[in-house]
Amino acid sequence: VLYRPPSLIAGVGCSRGAGAAEILALVDDALRAGGLARTSIAALASIDVKAGEPGLVEAADDLGVPLRTFSAAQLAQIEVPNPSAVVQAVVGTPSVAEAAALLAAGSGAELVVVKQRSAMATAAIARVAVRGRLALVSLGPGDDALLPPLARAALARAEVVVGYEPYVGSIRHLLRPGARIETYALGEEVDRCRSAAAHAAAGASVALVSSGDIGIYAMASPALEEGGLDNVDLDIVPGITAANAAAALTGSPLGHDHCAISLTDLLTPWDVIRGRIAAAAAADFVVTLYNPRSRARDWQLDEARAILLEHRPPETPVALVSDAYRPAQRVAIDTLAGFDAEAVTMTTTVIVGSSQTRVVDGRMVTPRGYVLAGTAA
Ligand code: SAH
């Protein structure tokens, strides 16, 4: 099988009355000079005063491609290897064939065959720049059943998959055969993003993956922060974040205004985090705590609890969900004063209720505020 991508633009200049046969023969000569295939031509390009030139229109028809034209002013902006003072004097731009080919081929295009000429025409060939693709793919909490079709499609398309080892392991069976897998350890987030961006810039189809939602305490921000993705098709696939997963497993704790706070002080000073907890507590938000505790960070959760207790009663409901939608899943509803911080790990999400949050039939509910018919006052 020979695949001919529609990656070439033939720029053509011609005198009035140039025939289609001459133009096509010249384009074929140019293709031959570059070792290129006619079926890869995606469009003919020229100057707009030639938009209705019969030979040119017929040549495009024959090739089955559109004829795209540009003004002299647009063409004059393009730097070309073979400008001509004669052409400049006649049509107002020093190049038609080379400039139109480059302009139609878009940013990053390369002139692969310089201007060739016949009696009444000129032709040059430009190649459209390879555009890589970077998909920022959310994997959800852990169960395949919570991986949306958009994420599956992005994974199936990826030639290169970049991510944290255990997450990549969990989606290996969804990758296409031969996909290149690059795994990184925790702490190598910036390297992960740079590598994914570099592969995409070189033309590969890349998936950078994160658990939960990739935009929430994850890789989307460092990947986008660096910039430099202008020549890459970017695709961001949303997912189910830990707060959603933990909420679904415990009832409806996020039914009214809520916020998320990460307790890790590795990238944010603790003073800032403490200030946010106090503000959220005072504003009576339901608060979802991400990164609540790890072996090395074992005191922040108790301090957060103490701040929240300054604004909320001790019996405020708290959801503790570990490894949501994974084999090791643990779900508990407890109280703000009473929950056991020791049972909280790196894979736990803690949801602290607001002053309105209640436990109904063993489920944590933050009311919307409706007056329910038949409810006793
Ligand atoms: N991007 C992820 C969050 C990364 S921060 C997301 O959107 O879910 C890591 C924190 O997320 C963990 O410390 C834990 O608090 C929470 N978390 C991630 N996956 C979880 C799961 N399956 N169960 C419970 N909490 C989880």
Coordinates of C-alpha atoms and ligand atoms in Angstrom, one line a residue:
V1 CA 0.0 0.0 0.0
L2 CA 1.3 3.4 -0.9
Y3 CA -0.2 6.3 1.1
R4 CA 0.0 9.7 -0.6
P5 CA -0.8 12.4 2.0
P6 CA -2.4 15.6 0.5
S7 CA 0.6 17.6 1.6
L8 CA 1.7 19.5 -1.4
I9 CA 0.6 22.9 -2.9
A10 CA 1.5 23.7 -6.5
G11 CA 2.0 27.4 -7.0
V12 CA 1.4 28.5 -10.6
G13 CA 1.9 31.8 -12.4
C14 CA 0.8 32.1 -16.1
S15 CA 0.3 34.5 -18.9
R16 CA -3.2 35.2 -20.2
G17 CA -4.3 32.3 -22.5
A18 CA -1.9 29.7 -21.1
G19 CA -3.5 26.3 -21.7
A20 CA -4.3 23.6 -19.1
A21 CA -2.1 21.1 -20.9
E22 CA 0.9 23.3 -20.6
I23 CA 0.2 24.1 -17.0
L24 CA -0.3 20.4 -16.1
A25 CA 2.9 19.4 -18.0
L26 CA 4.9 22.0 -16.1
V27 CA 3.4 20.9 -12.7
D28 CA 4.3 17.3 -13.6
D29 CA 7.9 18.4 -14.5
A30 CA 8.2 20.2 -11.1
L31 CA 6.8 17.1 -9.3
R32 CA 9.3 14.9 -11.2
A33 CA 12.1 17.3 -10.2
G34 CA 11.2 16.8 -6.6
G35 CA 10.5 13.1 -6.8
L36 CA 6.9 13.8 -5.7
A37 CA 3.5 12.3 -6.6
R38 CA 0.7 14.1 -8.4
T39 CA -1.9 12.6 -6.0
S40 CA -0.2 14.5 -3.1
I41 CA -1.3 17.8 -4.5
A42 CA -3.9 19.3 -2.2
A43 CA -4.4 22.6 -4.1
L44 CA -3.2 24.9 -6.8
A45 CA -2.3 28.4 -5.7
S46 CA -1.9 31.7 -7.7
I47 CA -2.5 35.4 -7.7
D48 CA -6.1 36.6 -7.6
V49 CA -6.1 38.3 -11.0
K50 CA -5.8 34.8 -12.4
A51 CA -8.7 33.4 -10.4
G52 CA -10.8 33.1 -13.6
E53 CA -8.0 32.2 -16.0
P54 CA -9.5 29.3 -18.0
G55 CA -6.3 27.2 -18.4
L56 CA -5.6 27.4 -14.6
V57 CA -9.2 26.7 -13.6
E58 CA -9.2 23.7 -16.0
A59 CA -5.9 22.4 -14.6
A60 CA -7.2 22.5 -11.1
D61 CA -10.4 20.7 -12.2
D62 CA -8.3 18.1 -13.9
L63 CA -6.3 17.5 -10.7
G64 CA -9.5 17.5 -8.7
V65 CA -8.2 20.2 -6.3
P66 CA -9.3 23.7 -5.4
L67 CA -7.6 26.8 -6.9
R68 CA -6.6 29.2 -4.1
T69 CA -5.6 32.8 -5.0
F70 CA -4.0 35.6 -3.1
S71 CA -3.7 39.4 -3.6
A72 CA -0.4 40.8 -4.9
A73 CA 0.0 42.5 -1.5
Q74 CA -0.2 39.2 0.3
L75 CA 2.2 37.5 -2.1
A76 CA 4.7 40.3 -1.8
Q77 CA 5.1 39.6 1.9
I78 CA 6.5 36.2 1.3
E79 CA 10.2 35.7 1.1
V80 CA 11.1 33.5 -1.9
P81 CA 14.4 32.2 -3.4
N82 CA 13.7 33.5 -7.0
P83 CA 12.0 37.0 -6.9
S84 CA 11.7 38.7 -10.3
A85 CA 11.7 42.4 -11.0
V86 CA 9.8 41.8 -14.3
V87 CA 7.0 40.0 -12.5
Q88 CA 7.0 42.8 -9.8
A89 CA 6.6 45.4 -12.6
V90 CA 3.7 43.6 -14.2
V91 CA 1.6 42.2 -11.3
G92 CA 2.9 44.1 -8.2
T93 CA 4.6 41.2 -6.5
P94 CA 8.1 39.8 -7.2
S95 CA 6.8 36.2 -7.0
V96 CA 3.6 34.4 -7.9
A97 CA 4.4 30.6 -8.1
E98 CA 6.8 30.4 -5.1
A99 CA 5.0 32.9 -3.0
A100 CA 1.5 31.4 -3.6
A101 CA 2.7 27.9 -2.9
L102 CA 4.2 28.9 0.4
L103 CA 1.3 31.1 1.4
A104 CA -1.3 28.4 0.7
A105 CA 0.8 25.8 2.5
G106 CA 0.6 27.8 5.7
S107 CA 3.0 28.5 8.5
G108 CA 6.1 26.3 8.7
A109 CA 5.7 25.3 5.0
E110 CA 8.8 24.4 3.0
L111 CA 9.5 25.1 -0.7
V112 CA 10.4 21.7 -2.0
V113 CA 10.7 22.6 -5.7
V114 CA 11.7 26.1 -6.7
K115 CA 10.2 28.0 -9.7
Q116 CA 10.2 26.0 -13.0
R117 CA 9.1 27.7 -16.2
S118 CA 7.6 26.8 -19.6
A119 CA 6.7 29.2 -22.4
M120 CA 3.7 30.7 -20.7
A121 CA 3.7 29.5 -17.1
T122 CA 5.8 29.1 -13.9
A123 CA 5.3 26.5 -11.2
A124 CA 6.8 25.7 -7.7
I125 CA 5.9 23.2 -5.1
A126 CA 5.6 23.7 -1.3
R127 CA 5.0 21.1 1.3
V128 CA 2.6 21.7 4.2
A129 CA 4.4 21.5 7.6
V130 CA 3.8 18.3 9.5
R131 CA 1.4 19.1 12.3
G132 CA 1.7 16.9 15.4
R133 CA -1.1 16.4 17.9
L134 CA -1.0 16.6 21.6
A135 CA -3.9 15.2 23.5
L136 CA -4.1 15.9 27.2
V137 CA -6.1 12.9 28.3
S138 CA -8.0 12.5 31.6
L139 CA -8.1 8.9 32.8
G140 CA -10.7 9.3 35.5
P141 CA -10.4 7.7 39.0
G142 CA -9.3 4.3 37.8
D143 CA -12.1 2.1 36.5
D144 CA -12.3 1.7 32.7
A145 CA -16.0 2.1 32.9
L146 CA -15.4 5.8 33.8
L147 CA -13.2 6.4 30.9
P148 CA -15.2 8.4 28.3
P149 CA -15.2 7.5 24.6
L150 CA -13.3 10.7 23.8
A151 CA -10.4 9.6 26.0
R152 CA -10.5 6.1 24.5
A153 CA -10.3 7.6 21.0
A154 CA -7.4 9.8 21.9
L155 CA -5.5 6.9 23.4
A156 CA -6.2 4.7 20.4
R157 CA -4.8 7.4 18.1
A158 CA -1.6 8.0 20.1
E159 CA 1.8 7.0 18.6
V160 CA 3.5 8.1 21.8
V161 CA 2.0 7.9 25.3
V162 CA 3.6 9.9 28.2
G163 CA 2.7 9.6 31.8
Y164 CA 3.2 8.4 35.4
E165 CA 4.0 4.7 35.4
P166 CA 1.0 3.3 37.2
Y167 CA -1.5 5.3 35.2
V168 CA 0.0 4.3 31.9
G169 CA -0.1 0.7 33.1
S170 CA -3.8 0.9 33.7
I171 CA -4.6 1.9 30.1
R172 CA -2.0 -0.1 28.2
H173 CA -4.7 -2.4 26.8
L174 CA -6.4 0.6 25.2
L175 CA -3.3 1.7 23.2
R176 CA -2.7 0.8 19.6
P177 CA -0.1 -1.9 18.8
G178 CA 3.3 -0.4 18.5
A179 CA 2.5 2.7 20.5
R180 CA 5.7 4.1 22.2
I181 CA 5.3 4.4 25.9
E182 CA 7.3 6.8 28.0
T183 CA 6.8 6.5 31.7
Y184 CA 8.1 8.9 34.4
A185 CA 8.3 8.8 38.1
L186 CA 6.5 11.2 40.5
G187 CA 8.4 14.5 40.6
E188 CA 9.3 14.4 36.9
E189 CA 6.2 16.4 35.8
V190 CA 8.1 19.1 33.9
D191 CA 10.2 16.5 32.0
R192 CA 7.0 14.6 31.1
C193 CA 5.4 17.8 29.7
R194 CA 8.6 18.8 27.8
S195 CA 9.0 15.4 26.2
A196 CA 5.3 15.2 25.2
A197 CA 5.5 18.7 23.6
A198 CA 8.7 17.8 21.8
H199 CA 7.3 14.6 20.3
A200 CA 4.2 16.5 19.2
A201 CA 6.2 19.4 17.7
A202 CA 8.2 16.8 15.7
G203 CA 4.9 15.6 14.2
A204 CA 3.9 12.7 16.3
S205 CA 0.5 12.1 17.7
V206 CA 1.0 12.2 21.5
A207 CA -1.2 11.5 24.5
L208 CA -0.1 13.0 27.8
V209 CA -2.2 11.2 30.5
S210 CA -3.2 12.0 34.1
S211 CA -5.6 10.4 36.5
G212 CA -8.9 12.0 37.3
D213 CA -9.2 15.2 35.3
I214 CA -5.9 16.3 33.7
G215 CA -6.8 19.9 34.3
I216 CA -7.2 19.5 38.1
Y217 CA -4.0 19.4 40.1
A218 CA -2.4 17.6 37.1
M219 CA -0.5 17.9 33.9
A220 CA -2.5 20.3 31.8
S221 CA -1.2 23.5 33.4
P222 CA 2.5 22.6 33.2
A223 CA 2.0 21.4 29.6
L224 CA 0.3 24.6 28.5
E225 CA 2.3 27.0 30.7
E226 CA 5.5 26.4 28.7
G227 CA 3.9 27.6 25.5
G228 CA 5.4 26.7 22.1
L229 CA 2.4 24.6 21.0
D230 CA 1.4 26.9 18.1
N231 CA 2.2 24.3 15.4
V232 CA 0.5 21.4 17.2
D233 CA -3.1 20.4 17.2
L234 CA -4.1 20.4 20.9
D235 CA -6.9 18.4 22.3
I236 CA -7.9 18.4 25.9
V237 CA -10.1 15.5 27.1
P238 CA -11.9 16.2 30.4
G239 CA -12.5 13.5 33.0
I240 CA -14.0 12.6 36.3
T241 CA -12.0 14.2 39.0
A242 CA -11.5 12.7 42.5
A243 CA -14.1 15.1 44.0
N244 CA -16.8 13.8 41.6
A245 CA -15.9 10.2 42.2
A246 CA -15.8 10.6 46.0
A247 CA -19.1 12.6 45.9
A248 CA -20.9 9.9 43.9
L249 CA -19.7 7.2 46.4
T250 CA -20.9 9.0 49.4
G251 CA -24.2 10.7 48.3
S252 CA -24.5 14.3 47.2
P253 CA -22.0 16.3 49.2
L254 CA -21.3 18.8 46.4
G255 CA -25.0 19.7 45.8
H256 CA -24.3 23.4 46.7
D257 CA -21.4 25.8 46.6
H258 CA -18.1 24.0 47.1
C259 CA -14.4 24.4 46.5
A260 CA -11.3 22.3 46.3
I261 CA -8.0 22.8 48.2
S262 CA -4.9 20.8 47.8
L263 CA -3.0 20.3 51.1
T264 CA 0.3 19.7 49.5
D265 CA 2.8 22.4 50.4
L266 CA 5.4 21.2 47.9
L267 CA 4.5 23.8 45.3
T268 CA 2.4 26.2 47.4
P269 CA 3.5 27.8 50.7
W270 CA 1.6 26.5 53.7
D271 CA 0.6 30.0 54.7
V272 CA -1.3 30.4 51.5
I273 CA -3.0 27.1 51.9
R274 CA -3.9 27.9 55.5
G275 CA -5.4 31.3 54.4
R276 CA -7.5 29.6 51.8
I277 CA -8.8 27.0 54.2
A278 CA -9.8 29.7 56.6
A279 CA -11.5 31.7 53.9
A280 CA -13.4 28.7 52.6
A281 CA -14.4 27.7 56.1
A282 CA -15.6 31.3 56.8
A283 CA -17.6 31.4 53.5
D284 CA -19.3 28.1 54.4
F285 CA -18.2 26.2 51.2
V286 CA -18.2 22.5 51.2
V287 CA -14.4 21.8 50.9
T288 CA -12.8 19.0 49.0
L289 CA -9.3 18.3 50.2
Y290 CA -7.0 16.8 47.6
N291 CA -3.5 15.5 48.6
P292 CA -4.7 15.5 52.2
R293 CA -1.8 13.4 53.7
S294 CA 1.2 11.3 52.9
R295 CA 3.9 9.6 54.9
A296 CA 6.1 12.7 54.7
R297 CA 3.2 15.2 55.1
D298 CA 1.3 14.1 58.1
W299 CA 0.4 17.2 60.0
Q300 CA -1.4 19.4 57.5
L301 CA -4.7 17.5 57.6
D302 CA -5.0 18.0 61.4
E303 CA -4.2 21.7 61.1
A304 CA -6.8 22.0 58.3
R305 CA -9.3 20.3 60.6
A306 CA -8.6 22.7 63.4
I307 CA -9.1 25.7 61.1
L308 CA -12.4 24.3 59.8
L309 CA -13.6 23.6 63.4
E310 CA -13.3 27.3 64.2
H311 CA -16.2 27.9 61.8
R312 CA -18.2 24.6 61.8
P313 CA -19.7 22.3 64.4
P314 CA -17.7 19.2 65.4
E315 CA -20.5 16.9 64.0
T316 CA -20.2 18.4 60.5
P317 CA -20.2 15.4 58.1
V318 CA -17.0 14.4 56.4
A319 CA -16.6 11.9 53.5
L320 CA -13.4 9.9 53.4
V321 CA -12.9 8.1 50.1
S322 CA -9.7 6.2 49.3
D323 CA -8.9 4.6 45.9
A324 CA -12.3 5.4 44.5
Y325 CA -13.3 3.1 41.7
R326 CA -10.2 1.0 42.2
P327 CA -10.0 -2.5 43.7
A328 CA -8.8 -1.1 47.0
Q329 CA -11.7 1.3 47.3
R330 CA -12.7 2.4 50.9
V331 CA -15.6 4.7 51.7
A332 CA -16.5 6.2 55.0
I333 CA -18.7 9.0 56.4
D334 CA -17.6 10.5 59.7
T335 CA -17.6 13.8 61.5
L336 CA -15.2 16.7 61.3
A337 CA -14.1 16.3 65.0
G338 CA -14.1 12.5 65.0
F339 CA -12.5 11.3 61.8
D340 CA -9.3 9.3 62.0
A341 CA -6.5 11.2 60.2
E342 CA -4.3 8.2 60.4
A343 CA -6.6 6.4 58.0
V344 CA -6.1 9.1 55.3
T345 CA -3.4 8.4 52.7
M346 CA -2.1 9.8 49.4
T347 CA -5.0 8.2 47.6
T348 CA -7.8 9.6 49.8
T349 CA -10.1 12.5 49.0
V350 CA -11.7 14.2 52.0
I351 CA -14.9 16.1 51.6
V352 CA -15.9 18.4 54.5
G353 CA -19.5 19.4 54.6
S354 CA -20.9 23.0 55.0
S355 CA -23.1 24.1 57.8
Q356 CA -26.1 22.7 55.8
T357 CA -24.7 19.3 54.9
R358 CA -26.5 16.4 56.6
V359 CA -26.4 12.6 56.7
V360 CA -29.6 11.1 55.3
D361 CA -30.0 7.3 55.2
G362 CA -26.3 7.0 55.6
R363 CA -25.6 9.3 52.7
M364 CA -24.0 12.8 52.9
V365 CA -26.3 15.4 51.4
T366 CA -25.7 19.1 50.9
P367 CA -29.3 20.5 50.2
R368 CA -30.0 22.7 47.2
G369 CA -32.5 24.6 49.4
Y370 CA -35.8 23.4 47.9
V371 CA -38.7 23.0 50.2
L372 CA -39.6 19.4 49.6
A373 CA -43.4 18.6 49.6
G374 CA -44.5 16.5 52.5
T375 CA -41.5 17.3 54.6
A376 CA -42.3 18.1 58.2
A377 CA -41.2 21.6 59.1
Ligands
SAH1 N1 -6.0 15.0 38.6 C1 -6.5 14.3 39.8 C2 -6.0 14.8 41.1 C3 -4.5 14.7 41.3 S1 -4.0 15.2 42.9 C4 -8.0 14.3 39.7 O1 -8.6 15.1 39.0 O2 -8.6 13.5 40.4 C5 -3.9 13.7 43.7 C6 -5.0 13.6 44.7 O3 -6.2 13.3 44.1 C7 -4.8 12.4 45.7 O4 -3.9 12.8 46.8 C8 -6.2 12.2 46.2 O5 -6.6 13.2 47.1 C9 -7.0 12.5 45.0 N2 -7.4 11.3 44.2 C10 -6.9 10.9 43.0 N3 -7.5 9.8 42.6 C11 -8.3 9.3 43.6 C12 -9.1 8.2 43.8 N4 -9.2 7.2 42.9 N5 -9.7 8.1 45.0 C13 -9.7 9.0 45.9 N6 -8.9 10.1 45.8 C14 -8.2 10.3 44.6

